Amino acid sequence: MSLFNRLSFLFFLVPFLVTGQDNCSIKLHGQAIDEVTGKPLPFASIYLESNGQGTSADEEGFFAFDGLCAGTTHLKISHVSCEPLRIFISVKRDTVLNLYLHHHEELMDEVLVHGDARELTIENSSTIDKDLISQRSNLDLTKVIEEIAGVSSLNTGSGISKPVIHGMYGNRITMLNNGVAQAGQQWGNDHAPEIDAFAADHISVIKGVGALAYQGNSLGGVVLIEPGSISTDPHLHGQLNSVFETNGNGATLNLELEKGKENHGFRATLTSKKIGDRSTPDYYLNNSGKEELNGSLFFEFDRTKKWNKSVYLSTFNSTIGILRGAHIGNLTDLKLSFNREVPFYTEDDFSYVIDAPKQKVKHLLAKLSTERQWGQNRKLSLSYAAQVNNRKEFDVRRSGRSDIPALSLLQLNQQLDAVYDFEAVSGVFLKTGVHGSLTDNTNQPETGILPLIPDYYQSNEAAFITLQKEQNKWLYELGGRLLLNQYNVVTISRDIPRVIERFQHDYTNVNVAGGFSFQPIQPISLHLNTGYIERAPAINELYSAGLHQGVSSLEYGNANLNKEKSVKLTLSGDFNFQDKLFIQLIGYAQRVNDFIYLKPAEEPQLTIRGAFPLFNYSQTDAFIHGFDGLVSFEPKEFVRYIGKFAVLKGQNITEGIPLVYMAPNNIHHQLKVSLPSVAKLQNTNLAFGCKTVFEQRNYLNDQDFVPPPSTYTLFDAEIHTVIPLSQSGLHFSIRGENLFNKSYRDYMNRQRYFADELGRNISIRVQWEF
């Protein structure tokens, strides 16, 4: 939901005391409020553009304008440590207006963003808002999601990443783009989600009972990337974002336009990125460039009718270079590369050229939806979505054939959703729905190579129901979901003579979850959540056979894998002491029977395409537990400390050994300082950060081709300011990452076998809001 639509308006019709009230005697009163805590924001500045009148709120956040004429105007509000807000209002009579600003954005949760009691969940899931998305706009989507405590990323080099939530990643995380389960070649660790972060108004991570209402196999959680509703402002507004970054000489340009009326509106976005070879502190990562061209169109109409409707269209197009030094020709050089300080094929010159090995991906999404609401407590939503995903991967091939893809996949996906939620009795909310999807994945016959993934046809059908009940200081929640998966697979045998083989897999998955929330006293709230979830193996886990190019590894599936069966218990607590000290803590424990994972082989393997590390999909019983925390301390209004930490341990309990590729423990400190306005510079903020990722100690010798890298600590800093203009505003920010240019490797990056992580990067951002 957009920032504009997070405002709550309450209009009071004041009786005329005398006949023929003067049309320029209207009163506009209101209050500035912290969106997260619900507490007032004292001494906020409010300005009306129509008549140039301004005022300041009192110590309780209340403000007042008297003697206004009827009409429309844009209203601006600003406050220390908050992003300025500009909205369109129509003043026809005496009005009371509440304005919500993001003062504690690190504490944003899904409940407050959606502003709907029916979206309440036992685990109040963290949310990233539009302002922070814009500030991190040059990063991959997953790197933006990492701003949420307890979320890390699984990386392939510097251009591909996937979110990790409580040790779960890949097929166990469902990503929904505007309510549509992202369909594409998402089954590989080197396949980043084809979603443009600029198209999102907020990004949320949902766990617990709330995740049952969404499509996909949400063993680890659901990530919602949502555009938000279009405002009713009849003027054309938008923003132009530009970012330049020094590492890779990267440039990002984004344009967003929006215009609305009471009955309809539209929003359009266009994003272009171009990044060249990235560099470590000591050398270039040759062939690590990236190019993107993305766009979206969002239409809402018939908003005042019984059935409001919307159409959403998006396209995502990327070309991503794969580190040349990760593709080695023989076993001797491969083993040498594991211990080299500088990768093979490293050159001293920077380049924007993206050669093989590389990936090209095109993704199209179209969604039609309609909604009918009866009063405040009954709503029916219907939607249909179609997606087309075309992936081509190019290897270094002999005889000038590098321009011929080594992998070429075309995937067509259709989804249908119907969701009905209502208040059954007072304080008891029910939500129920059905989902269906069809996927047709086909290898294109242009490669001349046996495919990594076979042709397959997949159908999913699901039904769910959730119940929520509020009673005094308690909130109870219960839900269930039944999911049917079917694969029809056409593959080529691995043994000679090659023959066509056909397989069918049918899975019935039962998911149930429940929990409660209790607020014994005002500053403290406690949450308990438990659930049983089943997940069918994905197509890559069953049938991968060959080179997975992006991660520079050979991967082989197992068609006899069983579905995963998981039981998870989560206990969390929120503490708010006098609106100065906030503490959020969450502990979790998860037992997964038949846990599917990539098991490294004892030795790499030589093929006609080169020498690569070898991995096999295996199963074991696993136990994963951990602890996440967030601390926000604001001794003064202009100073805030934010601390985040995550502790995670995974154990292969069948063999009594650690699980590989579990995110290492980490801690992040940040100090934010708000500076007073100087000349035209307003809302100036400084931020200093320090992140430590500890060495993964839960590891046995020879569990992997290369042992986990050492502990590393990175420092960053950022300055952000705003220059308000008459009817627009300019935002400037400079952000420095890895300021001391430290050389390090990250355990969750598969290319750590070959190269260091990125060195210092300075990004300069300019945003024009109009």
PDB file of C-alpha atoms in Angstrom, residues 169 553-556 595-603 613-620 652 655 657-661 702-705 750 753:
ATOM      1  CA  TYR A 169      16.138 -20.576   0.840  1.00  0.00           C
ATOM      2  CA  SER A 553      28.971 -26.741 -10.485  1.00  0.00           C
ATOM      3  CA  LEU A 554      27.675 -30.110 -11.644  1.00  0.00           C
ATOM      4  CA  GLU A 555      24.374 -30.991  -9.965  1.00  0.00           C
ATOM      5  CA  TYR A 556      22.507 -34.290 -10.093  1.00  0.00           C
ATOM      6  CA  PHE A 595      15.386 -32.516   4.387  1.00  0.00           C
ATOM      7  CA  ILE A 596      16.628 -32.060   0.808  1.00  0.00           C
ATOM      8  CA  TYR A 597      20.071 -30.536   0.349  1.00  0.00           C
ATOM      9  CA  LEU A 598      23.003 -30.390  -2.045  1.00  0.00           C
ATOM     10  CA  LYS A 599      25.723 -32.720  -0.793  1.00  0.00           C
ATOM     11  CA  PRO A 600      29.263 -31.998  -2.027  1.00  0.00           C
ATOM     12  CA  ALA A 601      31.045 -34.995  -3.537  1.00  0.00           C
ATOM     13  CA  GLU A 602      34.475 -36.041  -2.336  1.00  0.00           C
ATOM     14  CA  GLU A 603      36.149 -34.954  -5.572  1.00  0.00           C
ATOM     15  CA  PRO A 613      32.720 -29.206  -8.252  1.00  0.00           C
ATOM     16  CA  LEU A 614      30.158 -32.026  -8.074  1.00  0.00           C
ATOM     17  CA  PHE A 615      26.993 -31.972  -5.934  1.00  0.00           C
ATOM     18  CA  ASN A 616      24.221 -34.527  -5.484  1.00  0.00           C
ATOM     19  CA  TYR A 617      20.738 -33.902  -4.095  1.00  0.00           C
ATOM     20  CA  SER A 618      20.371 -35.966  -0.932  1.00  0.00           C
ATOM     21  CA  GLN A 619      17.984 -36.308   2.007  1.00  0.00           C
ATOM     22  CA  THR A 620      18.450 -36.451   5.743  1.00  0.00           C
ATOM     23  CA  ASN A 652      22.185 -33.360  10.090  1.00  0.00           C
ATOM     24  CA  GLU A 655      24.506 -38.691  10.405  1.00  0.00           C
ATOM     25  CA  ILE A 657      27.142 -33.934  11.510  1.00  0.00           C
ATOM     26  CA  PRO A 658      26.520 -30.227  10.714  1.00  0.00           C
ATOM     27  CA  LEU A 659      24.337 -29.152   7.804  1.00  0.00           C
ATOM     28  CA  VAL A 660      26.285 -27.404   5.076  1.00  0.00           C
ATOM     29  CA  TYR A 661      25.369 -23.969   3.676  1.00  0.00           C
ATOM     30  CA  ASP A 702      36.266 -32.060   4.199  1.00  0.00           C
ATOM     31  CA  GLN A 703      32.497 -31.367   4.242  1.00  0.00           C
ATOM     32  CA  ASP A 704      33.044 -28.971   1.352  1.00  0.00           C
ATOM     33  CA  PHE A 705      35.629 -28.378  -1.349  1.00  0.00           C
ATOM     34  CA  ARG A 750      29.143 -20.190  -4.085  1.00  0.00           C
ATOM     35  CA  TYR A 753      35.687 -21.058  -4.163  1.00  0.00           C
TER      36      TYR A 753
END
